[in-house]
Tab-separated table of C-alpha atoms in Angstrom:
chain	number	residue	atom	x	y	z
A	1354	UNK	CA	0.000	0.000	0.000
A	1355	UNK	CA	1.322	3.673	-1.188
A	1356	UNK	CA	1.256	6.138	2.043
A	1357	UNK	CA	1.839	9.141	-0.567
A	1358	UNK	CA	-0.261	11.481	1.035
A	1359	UNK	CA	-2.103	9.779	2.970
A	1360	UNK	CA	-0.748	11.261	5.862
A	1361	UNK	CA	0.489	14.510	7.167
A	1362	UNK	CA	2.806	16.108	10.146
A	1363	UNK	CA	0.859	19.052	11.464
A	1364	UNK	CA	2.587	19.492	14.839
A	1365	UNK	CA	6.667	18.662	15.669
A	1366	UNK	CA	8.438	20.135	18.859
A	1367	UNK	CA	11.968	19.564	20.164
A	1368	UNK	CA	12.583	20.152	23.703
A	1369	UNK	CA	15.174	22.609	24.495
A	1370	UNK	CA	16.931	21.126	27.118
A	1371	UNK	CA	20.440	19.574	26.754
A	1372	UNK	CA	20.714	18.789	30.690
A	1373	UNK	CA	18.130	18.123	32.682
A	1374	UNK	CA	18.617	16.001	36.170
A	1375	UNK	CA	15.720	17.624	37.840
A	1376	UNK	CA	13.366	15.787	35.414
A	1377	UNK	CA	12.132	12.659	34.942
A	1378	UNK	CA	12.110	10.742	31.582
A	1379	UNK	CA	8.441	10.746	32.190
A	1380	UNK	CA	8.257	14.217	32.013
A	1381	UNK	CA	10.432	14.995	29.495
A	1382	UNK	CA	7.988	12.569	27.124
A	1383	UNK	CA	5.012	14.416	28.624
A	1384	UNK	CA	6.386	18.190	27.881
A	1385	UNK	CA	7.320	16.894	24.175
A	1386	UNK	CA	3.641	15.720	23.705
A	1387	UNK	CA	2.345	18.845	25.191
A	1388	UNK	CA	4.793	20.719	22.956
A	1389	UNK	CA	3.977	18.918	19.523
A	1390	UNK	CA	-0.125	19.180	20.203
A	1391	UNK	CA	0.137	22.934	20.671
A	1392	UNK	CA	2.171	23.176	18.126
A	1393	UNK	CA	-0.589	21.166	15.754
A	1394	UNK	CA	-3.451	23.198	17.467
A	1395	UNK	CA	-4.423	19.722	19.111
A	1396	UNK	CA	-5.095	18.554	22.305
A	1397	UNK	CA	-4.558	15.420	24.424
A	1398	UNK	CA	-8.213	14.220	23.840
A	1399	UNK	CA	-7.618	14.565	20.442
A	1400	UNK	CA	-4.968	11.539	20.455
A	1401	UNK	CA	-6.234	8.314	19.696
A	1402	UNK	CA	-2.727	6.908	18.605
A	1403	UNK	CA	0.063	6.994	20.733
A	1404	UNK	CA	3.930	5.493	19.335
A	1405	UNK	CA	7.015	5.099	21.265
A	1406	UNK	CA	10.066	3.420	21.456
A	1407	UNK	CA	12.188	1.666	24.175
A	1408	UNK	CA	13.144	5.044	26.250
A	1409	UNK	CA	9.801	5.025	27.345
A	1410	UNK	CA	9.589	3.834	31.035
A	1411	UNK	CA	9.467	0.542	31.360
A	1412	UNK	CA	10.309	0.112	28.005
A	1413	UNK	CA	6.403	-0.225	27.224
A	1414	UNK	CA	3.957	2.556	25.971
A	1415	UNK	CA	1.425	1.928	28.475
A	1416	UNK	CA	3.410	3.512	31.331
A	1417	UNK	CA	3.084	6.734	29.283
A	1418	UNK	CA	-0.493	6.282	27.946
A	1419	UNK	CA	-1.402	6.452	31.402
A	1420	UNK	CA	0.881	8.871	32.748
A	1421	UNK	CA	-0.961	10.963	29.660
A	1422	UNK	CA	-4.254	9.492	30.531
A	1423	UNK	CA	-4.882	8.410	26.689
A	1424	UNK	CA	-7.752	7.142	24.977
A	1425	UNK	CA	-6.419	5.371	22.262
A	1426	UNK	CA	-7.447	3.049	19.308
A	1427	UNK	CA	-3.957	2.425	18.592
A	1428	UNK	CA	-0.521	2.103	20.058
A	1429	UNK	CA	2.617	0.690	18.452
A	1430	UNK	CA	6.196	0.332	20.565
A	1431	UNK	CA	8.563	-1.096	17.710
A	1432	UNK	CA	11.981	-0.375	18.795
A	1433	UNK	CA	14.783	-0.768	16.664
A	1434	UNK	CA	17.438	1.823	17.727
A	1435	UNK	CA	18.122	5.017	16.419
A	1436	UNK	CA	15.651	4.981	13.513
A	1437	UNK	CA	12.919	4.176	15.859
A	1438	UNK	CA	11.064	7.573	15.660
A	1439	UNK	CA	11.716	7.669	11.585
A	1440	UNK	CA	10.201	3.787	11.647
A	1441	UNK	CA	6.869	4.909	13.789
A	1442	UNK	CA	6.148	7.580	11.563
A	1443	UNK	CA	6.173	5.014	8.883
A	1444	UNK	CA	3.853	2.808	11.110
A	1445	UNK	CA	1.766	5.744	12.156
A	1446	UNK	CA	1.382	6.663	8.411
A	1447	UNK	CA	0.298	3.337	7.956
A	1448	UNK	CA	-2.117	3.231	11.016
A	1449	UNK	CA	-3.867	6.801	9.334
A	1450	UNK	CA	-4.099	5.204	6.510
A	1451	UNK	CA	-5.926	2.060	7.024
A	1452	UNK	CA	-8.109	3.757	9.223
A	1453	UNK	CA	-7.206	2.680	12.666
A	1454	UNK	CA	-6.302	6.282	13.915
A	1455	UNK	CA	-6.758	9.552	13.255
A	1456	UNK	CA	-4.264	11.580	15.505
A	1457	UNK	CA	-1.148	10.186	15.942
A	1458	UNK	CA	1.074	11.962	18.771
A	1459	UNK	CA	5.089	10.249	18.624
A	1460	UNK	CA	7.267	10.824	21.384
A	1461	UNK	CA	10.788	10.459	22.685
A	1462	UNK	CA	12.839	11.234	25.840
A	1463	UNK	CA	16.062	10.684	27.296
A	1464	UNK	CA	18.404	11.793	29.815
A	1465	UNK	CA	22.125	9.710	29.332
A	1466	UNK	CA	24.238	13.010	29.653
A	1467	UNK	CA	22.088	13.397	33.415
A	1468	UNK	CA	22.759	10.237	33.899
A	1469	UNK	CA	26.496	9.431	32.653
A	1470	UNK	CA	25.734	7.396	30.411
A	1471	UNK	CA	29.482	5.859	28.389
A	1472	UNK	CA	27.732	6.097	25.017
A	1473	UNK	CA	29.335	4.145	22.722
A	1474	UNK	CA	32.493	4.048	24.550
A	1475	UNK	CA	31.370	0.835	27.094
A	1476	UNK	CA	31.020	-2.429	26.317
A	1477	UNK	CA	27.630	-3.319	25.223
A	1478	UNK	CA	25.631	-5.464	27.794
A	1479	UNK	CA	24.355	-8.263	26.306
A	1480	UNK	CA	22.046	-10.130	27.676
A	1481	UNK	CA	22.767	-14.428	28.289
A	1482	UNK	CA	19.588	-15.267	25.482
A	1483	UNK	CA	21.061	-12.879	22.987
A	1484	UNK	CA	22.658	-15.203	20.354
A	1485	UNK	CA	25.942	-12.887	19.502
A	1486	UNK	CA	26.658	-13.160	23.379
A	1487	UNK	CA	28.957	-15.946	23.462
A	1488	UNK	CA	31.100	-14.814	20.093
A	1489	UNK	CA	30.861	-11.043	20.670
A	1490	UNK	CA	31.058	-10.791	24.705
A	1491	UNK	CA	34.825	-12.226	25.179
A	1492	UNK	CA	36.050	-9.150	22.640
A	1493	UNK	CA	33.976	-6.577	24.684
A	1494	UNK	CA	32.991	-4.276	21.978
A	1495	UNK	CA	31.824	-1.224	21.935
A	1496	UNK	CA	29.753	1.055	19.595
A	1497	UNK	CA	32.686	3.195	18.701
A	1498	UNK	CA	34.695	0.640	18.069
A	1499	UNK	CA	32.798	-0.940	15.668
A	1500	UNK	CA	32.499	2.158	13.520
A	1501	UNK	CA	36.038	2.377	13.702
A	1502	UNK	CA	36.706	-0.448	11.882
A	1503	UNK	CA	33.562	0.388	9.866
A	1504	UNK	CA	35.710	3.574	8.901
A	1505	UNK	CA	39.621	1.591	8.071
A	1506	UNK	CA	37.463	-0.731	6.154
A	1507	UNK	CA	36.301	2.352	4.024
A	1508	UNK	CA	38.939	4.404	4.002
A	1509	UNK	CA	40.590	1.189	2.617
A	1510	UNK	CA	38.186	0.218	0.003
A	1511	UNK	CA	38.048	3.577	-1.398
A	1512	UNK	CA	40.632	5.660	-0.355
A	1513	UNK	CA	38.577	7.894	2.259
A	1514	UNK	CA	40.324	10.412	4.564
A	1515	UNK	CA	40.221	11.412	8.120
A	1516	UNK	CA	39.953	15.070	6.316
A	1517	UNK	CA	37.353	14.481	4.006
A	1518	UNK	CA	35.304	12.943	7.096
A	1519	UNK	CA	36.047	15.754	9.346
A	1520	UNK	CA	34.363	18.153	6.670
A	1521	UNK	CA	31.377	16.645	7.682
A	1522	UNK	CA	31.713	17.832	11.417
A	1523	UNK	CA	32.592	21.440	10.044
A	1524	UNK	CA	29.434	21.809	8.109
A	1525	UNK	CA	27.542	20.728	11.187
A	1526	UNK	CA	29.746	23.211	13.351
A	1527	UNK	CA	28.383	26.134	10.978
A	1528	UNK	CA	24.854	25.061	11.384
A	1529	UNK	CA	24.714	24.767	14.693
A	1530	UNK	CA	26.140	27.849	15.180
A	1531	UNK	CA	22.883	29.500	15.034
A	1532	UNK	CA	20.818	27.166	17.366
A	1533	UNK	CA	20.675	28.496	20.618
A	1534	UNK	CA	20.196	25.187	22.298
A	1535	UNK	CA	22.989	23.445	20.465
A	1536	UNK	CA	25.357	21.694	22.380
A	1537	UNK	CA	27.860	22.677	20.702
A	1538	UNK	CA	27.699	25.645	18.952
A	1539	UNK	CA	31.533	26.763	18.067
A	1540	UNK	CA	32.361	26.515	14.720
A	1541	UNK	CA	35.183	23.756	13.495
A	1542	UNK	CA	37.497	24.078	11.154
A	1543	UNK	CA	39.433	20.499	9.486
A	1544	UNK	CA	42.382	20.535	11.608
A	1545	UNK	CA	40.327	20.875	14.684
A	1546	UNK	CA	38.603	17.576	13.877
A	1547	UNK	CA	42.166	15.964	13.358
A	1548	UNK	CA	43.529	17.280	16.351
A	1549	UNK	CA	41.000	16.560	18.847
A	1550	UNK	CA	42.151	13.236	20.736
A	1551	UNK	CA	41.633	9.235	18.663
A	1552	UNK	CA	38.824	7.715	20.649
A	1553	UNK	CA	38.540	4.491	18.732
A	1554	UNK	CA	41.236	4.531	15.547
A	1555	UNK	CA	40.184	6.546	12.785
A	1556	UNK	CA	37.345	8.109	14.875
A	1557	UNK	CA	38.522	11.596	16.410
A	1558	UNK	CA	36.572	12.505	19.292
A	1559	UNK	CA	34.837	15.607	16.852
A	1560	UNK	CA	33.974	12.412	14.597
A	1561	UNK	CA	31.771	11.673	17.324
A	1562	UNK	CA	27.771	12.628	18.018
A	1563	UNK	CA	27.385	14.794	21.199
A	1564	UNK	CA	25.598	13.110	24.239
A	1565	UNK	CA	22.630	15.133	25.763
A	1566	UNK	CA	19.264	14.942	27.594
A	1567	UNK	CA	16.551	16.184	25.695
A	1568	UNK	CA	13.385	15.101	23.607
A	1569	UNK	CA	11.275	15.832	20.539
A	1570	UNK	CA	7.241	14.773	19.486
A	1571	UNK	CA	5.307	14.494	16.780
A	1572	UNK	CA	1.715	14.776	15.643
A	1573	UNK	CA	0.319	12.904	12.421
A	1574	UNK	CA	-3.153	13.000	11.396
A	1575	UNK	CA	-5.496	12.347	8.486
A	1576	UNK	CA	-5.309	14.926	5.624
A	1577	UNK	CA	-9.142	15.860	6.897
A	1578	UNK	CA	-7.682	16.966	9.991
A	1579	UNK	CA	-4.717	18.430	8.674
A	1580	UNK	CA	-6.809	20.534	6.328
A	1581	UNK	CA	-8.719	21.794	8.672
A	1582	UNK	CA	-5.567	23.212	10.999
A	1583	UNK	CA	-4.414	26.476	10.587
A	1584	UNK	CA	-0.890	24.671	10.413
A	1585	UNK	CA	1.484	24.375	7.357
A	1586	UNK	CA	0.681	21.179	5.277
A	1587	UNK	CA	4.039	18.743	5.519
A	1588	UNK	CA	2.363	15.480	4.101
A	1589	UNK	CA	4.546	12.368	3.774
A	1590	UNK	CA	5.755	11.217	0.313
A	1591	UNK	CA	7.751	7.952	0.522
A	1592	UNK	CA	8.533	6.147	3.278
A	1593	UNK	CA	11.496	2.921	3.916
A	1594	UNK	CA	12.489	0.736	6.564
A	1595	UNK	CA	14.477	-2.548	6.760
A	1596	UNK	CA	16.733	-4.716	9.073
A	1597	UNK	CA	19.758	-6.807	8.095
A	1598	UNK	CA	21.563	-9.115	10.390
A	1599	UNK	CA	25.247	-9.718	10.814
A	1600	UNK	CA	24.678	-12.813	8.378
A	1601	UNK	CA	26.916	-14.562	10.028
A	1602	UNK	CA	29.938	-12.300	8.973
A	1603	UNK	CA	29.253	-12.355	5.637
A	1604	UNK	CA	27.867	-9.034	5.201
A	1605	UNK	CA	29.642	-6.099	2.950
A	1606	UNK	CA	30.704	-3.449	6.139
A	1607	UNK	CA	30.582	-0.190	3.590
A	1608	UNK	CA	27.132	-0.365	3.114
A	1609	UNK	CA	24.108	0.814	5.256
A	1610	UNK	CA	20.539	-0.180	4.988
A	1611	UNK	CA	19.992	3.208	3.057
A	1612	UNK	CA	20.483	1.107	0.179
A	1613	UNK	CA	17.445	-0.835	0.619
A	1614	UNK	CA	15.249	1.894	2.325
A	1615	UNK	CA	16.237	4.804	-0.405
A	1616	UNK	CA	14.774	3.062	-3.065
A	1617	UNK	CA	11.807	2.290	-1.009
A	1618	UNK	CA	11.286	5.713	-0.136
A	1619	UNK	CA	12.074	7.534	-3.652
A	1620	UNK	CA	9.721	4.872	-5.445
A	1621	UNK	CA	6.806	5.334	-3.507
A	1622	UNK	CA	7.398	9.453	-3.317
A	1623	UNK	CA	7.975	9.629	-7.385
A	1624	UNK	CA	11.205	11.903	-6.619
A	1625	UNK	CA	14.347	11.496	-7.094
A	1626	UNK	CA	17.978	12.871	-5.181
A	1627	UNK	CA	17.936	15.660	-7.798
A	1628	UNK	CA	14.292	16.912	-5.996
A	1629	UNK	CA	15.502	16.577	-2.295
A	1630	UNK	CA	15.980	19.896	-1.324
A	1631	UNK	CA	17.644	19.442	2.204
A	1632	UNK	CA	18.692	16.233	3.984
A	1633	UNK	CA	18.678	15.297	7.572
A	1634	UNK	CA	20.880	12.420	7.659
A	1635	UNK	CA	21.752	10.609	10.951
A	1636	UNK	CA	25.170	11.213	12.598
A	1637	UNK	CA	26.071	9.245	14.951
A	1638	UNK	CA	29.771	9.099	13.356
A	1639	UNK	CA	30.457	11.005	10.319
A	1640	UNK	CA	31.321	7.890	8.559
A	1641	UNK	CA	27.657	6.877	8.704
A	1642	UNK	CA	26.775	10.396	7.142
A	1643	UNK	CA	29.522	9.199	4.333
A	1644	UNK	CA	27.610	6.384	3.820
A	1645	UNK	CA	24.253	6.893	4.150
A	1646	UNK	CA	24.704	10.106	1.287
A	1647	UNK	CA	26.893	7.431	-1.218
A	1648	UNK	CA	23.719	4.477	-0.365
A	1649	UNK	CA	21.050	7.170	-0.895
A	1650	UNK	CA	22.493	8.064	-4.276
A	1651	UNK	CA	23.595	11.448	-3.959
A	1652	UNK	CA	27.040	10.514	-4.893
A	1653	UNK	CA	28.453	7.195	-6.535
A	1654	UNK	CA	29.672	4.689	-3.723
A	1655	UNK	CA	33.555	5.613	-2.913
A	1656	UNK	CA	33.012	9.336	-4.013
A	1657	UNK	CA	31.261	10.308	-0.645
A	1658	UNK	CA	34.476	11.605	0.748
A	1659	UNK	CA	35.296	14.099	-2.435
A	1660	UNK	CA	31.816	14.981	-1.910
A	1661	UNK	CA	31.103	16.146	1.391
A	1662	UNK	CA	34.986	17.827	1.092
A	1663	UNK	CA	33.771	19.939	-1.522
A	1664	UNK	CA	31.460	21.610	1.153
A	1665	UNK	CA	28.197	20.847	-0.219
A	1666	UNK	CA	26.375	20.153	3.590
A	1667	UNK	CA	26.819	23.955	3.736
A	1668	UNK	CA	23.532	25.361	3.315
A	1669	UNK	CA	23.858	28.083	1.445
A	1670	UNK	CA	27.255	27.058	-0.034
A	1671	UNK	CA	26.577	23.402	-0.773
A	1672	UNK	CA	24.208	21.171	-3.287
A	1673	UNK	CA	22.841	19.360	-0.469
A	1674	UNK	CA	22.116	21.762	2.767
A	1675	UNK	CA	22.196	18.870	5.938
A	1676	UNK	CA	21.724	18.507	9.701
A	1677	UNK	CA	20.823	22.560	9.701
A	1678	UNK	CA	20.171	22.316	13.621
A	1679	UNK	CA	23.569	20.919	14.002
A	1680	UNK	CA	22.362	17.651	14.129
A	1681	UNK	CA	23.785	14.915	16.500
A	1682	UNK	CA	27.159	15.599	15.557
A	1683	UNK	CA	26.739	18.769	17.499
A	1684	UNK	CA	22.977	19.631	18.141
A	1685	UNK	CA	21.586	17.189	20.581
A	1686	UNK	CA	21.280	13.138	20.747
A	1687	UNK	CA	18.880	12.254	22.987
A	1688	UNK	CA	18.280	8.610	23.926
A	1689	UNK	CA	20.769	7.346	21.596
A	1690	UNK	CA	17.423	7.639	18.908
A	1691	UNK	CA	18.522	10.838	17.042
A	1692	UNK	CA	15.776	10.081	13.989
A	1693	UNK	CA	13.286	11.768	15.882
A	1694	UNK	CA	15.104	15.091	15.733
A	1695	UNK	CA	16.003	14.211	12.119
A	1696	UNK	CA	12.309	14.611	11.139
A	1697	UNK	CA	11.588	17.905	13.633
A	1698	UNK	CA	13.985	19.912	11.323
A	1699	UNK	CA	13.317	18.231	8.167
A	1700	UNK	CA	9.548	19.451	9.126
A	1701	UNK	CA	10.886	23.313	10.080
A	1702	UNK	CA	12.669	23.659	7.009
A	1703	UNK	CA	9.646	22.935	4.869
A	1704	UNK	CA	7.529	25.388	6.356
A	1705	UNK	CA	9.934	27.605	6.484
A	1706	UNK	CA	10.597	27.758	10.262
A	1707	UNK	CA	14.584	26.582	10.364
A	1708	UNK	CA	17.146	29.804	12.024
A	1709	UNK	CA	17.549	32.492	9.012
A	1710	UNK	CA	20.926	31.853	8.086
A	1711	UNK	CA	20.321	28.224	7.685
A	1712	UNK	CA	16.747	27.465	5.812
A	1713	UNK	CA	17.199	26.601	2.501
A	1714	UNK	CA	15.294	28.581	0.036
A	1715	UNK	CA	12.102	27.151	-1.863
A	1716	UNK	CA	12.435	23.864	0.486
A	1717	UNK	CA	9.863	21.968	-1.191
A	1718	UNK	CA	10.764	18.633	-0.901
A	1719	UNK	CA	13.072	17.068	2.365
A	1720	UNK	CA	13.949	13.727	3.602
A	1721	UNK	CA	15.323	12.568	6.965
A	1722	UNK	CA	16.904	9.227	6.547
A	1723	UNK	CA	19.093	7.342	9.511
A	1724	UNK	CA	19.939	3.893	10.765
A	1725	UNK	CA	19.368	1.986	14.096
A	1726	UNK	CA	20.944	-0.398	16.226
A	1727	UNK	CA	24.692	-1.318	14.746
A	1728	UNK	CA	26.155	-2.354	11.211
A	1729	UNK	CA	26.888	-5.853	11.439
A	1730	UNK	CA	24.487	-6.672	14.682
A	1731	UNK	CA	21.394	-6.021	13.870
A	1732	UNK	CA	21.499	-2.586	11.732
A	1733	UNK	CA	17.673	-1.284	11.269
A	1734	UNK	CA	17.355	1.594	8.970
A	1735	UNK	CA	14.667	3.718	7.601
A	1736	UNK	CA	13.887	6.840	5.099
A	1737	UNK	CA	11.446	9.337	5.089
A	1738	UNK	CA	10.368	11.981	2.063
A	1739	UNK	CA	8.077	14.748	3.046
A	1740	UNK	CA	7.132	17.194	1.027
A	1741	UNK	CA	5.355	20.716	1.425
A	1742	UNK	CA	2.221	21.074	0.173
């Protein structure tokens, strides 16, 4: 089933907090849904479809359908990662769509920098039913780690720098530059990148998302409702998700499930890269921006790094403005499930709402596209085309 159309985002929030140990998860979920209905011109008795992911308490929507006192139709709690919030829009498209909700309200929360959480640094826990425990536990690996190698293995197949990946981070640093809530808002330059200290070789610590507290919601109706709203209409175009496992080691370590879920997502929209306008692309490590941008099609696979050296993330400058909050790589990664925030400014830009200096002009047509979990153990991905109507 096509969801061109069939649904549309008519309220997004992001919560400006970076640090927050005087609130509870709980509440940080509860502001963002306040925050995104408001936004929409909605209330909470409007919401009869509520979608989470794992941050929620408990790990289960119901602790926050009753903390919101919800009276639902609908409710979905897929978790897969960092592309969770990307994958429930999908699902919440879906739910619009076949009729078994009319308001969807999405919402995530976290608070690891509150809480000291090692992101990515700290071997992962695995639990004893988890089948990669006994072959993965002994080496202790971590998140960084992996995309280490992820990044030698590239920068041997194709030649890649540590340069051409650190011109990622720049273009982020001059984005985020003009969000006041960034956390980190000094601008970057190259050798800044290559001089701040190896955390897991190739990876520079500037190579490296920020960790934050922080949140963001959403609110997806029917276009009946949405027409109705005195609210810009973002409707969704194309949609893409997919998981691939670690196959057993067999699996080609360059590639990213933006592959599979760009071609989804451009098929069912009827665009192509030359109609994208602005990209929000997860970064959680530059080399997944890399990636992702060669996977998507924007630029042939092995030319990512000549590419994104050129300076075309710089909006205004570049062929491809990206990340103009200053993404994860410097804006804010809450709840190690950035996609979330990946749609919120995806959303400003097309109605025009993104900081001055950054919003791309005549944004028409945007995507947000991002993985989840890890390459090579479990790696979830999904894509999402919106378009202004």
């Amino acid at each position: 089933m096509s969801l061109k159309g069939k649904a549309y985002i008519v309220g997004a929030y992001e919560h400006p907090t970076r640090f927050s140990p005087d609130k509870s998860v709980t509440q940080l979920h509860a502001e963002c849904a306040l925050g995104a209905l408001q936004d929409a011109g909605l209330t909470i008795d409007d919401v009869d479809g509520y979608f989470c992911a794992g941050d929620v308490p408990g790990g289960s929507p119901i602790s926050m359908v009753e903390y919101l006192n919800l009276n639902l139709k609908w409710v979905d709690g897929s978790e897969l990662g960092g592309c969770s919030y990307m994958v429930l829009l999908r699902h919440a498209a879906m739910a619009i769509a076949q009729g078994k909700c009319s308001v969807a309200l999405i919402t995530l929360a976290g608070k690891p920098k509150s809480m000291g959480v090692a992101t990515g640094t700290a071997p992962r826990a695995l639990g004893p039913e988890r089948p990669e425990t006994p072959w993965d536990l002994p080496y202790k690996p971590t998140i960084t780690g992996i995309y280490g190698m992820l990044t030698q293995r590239h920068m041997y197949e194709y030649g890649t720098t540590s340069a051409q990946l650190a011109a990622i981070k720049v273009a982020a640093s001059h984005h985020a530059q003009y969000n006041e809530h960034a956390a980190l808002r000094k601008v970057v330059t190259v050798d800044d990148v290559l001089n701040s200290p190896v955390i897991s070789t190739p990876l520079h610590r500037l190579d490296c998302c920020v960790i934050t507290d922080g949140g963001g919601a959403l609110v997806v109706t029917s276009p009946e409702i949405a027409r109705k709203l005195n609210r810009p209409h973002v409707r969704i175009m194309g949609t893409g998700e997919t998981i691939n496992t670690s196959r057993g080691g067999y699996f080609d370590s360059t590639q990213t499930g933006a592959a599979v879920t760009g071609k989804m997502a451009f098929e069912e929209a009827g665009v192509g890269v030359a109609d994208i306008k602005y990209a929000s692309i997860y970064d959680n490590f530059t080399i997944m921006v890399l990636m992702q941008l060669e996977d998507l099609g924007f630029c042939k696979k092995g030319e990512g790094g000549h590419f994104v050296a050129e300076g075309n993330l710089i909006s205004g400058q570049g062929q491809l403005p990206f990340n103009t909050d200053g993404g994860g790589l410097c804006n804010n990664h809450p709840s190690n499930r950035g996609g979330m925030t990946k749609v919120i400014e995806a959303v400003r830009q097309l109605r025009g709402e993104a900081h001055p200096s950054v919003q791309v002009k005549d944004c028409d047509i945007a995507m947000a596209s991002g993985p989840g979990l890890v390459v090579g153990v479990g790696h979830a991905h999904s894509t999402i085309i919106l378009e202004r109507e």
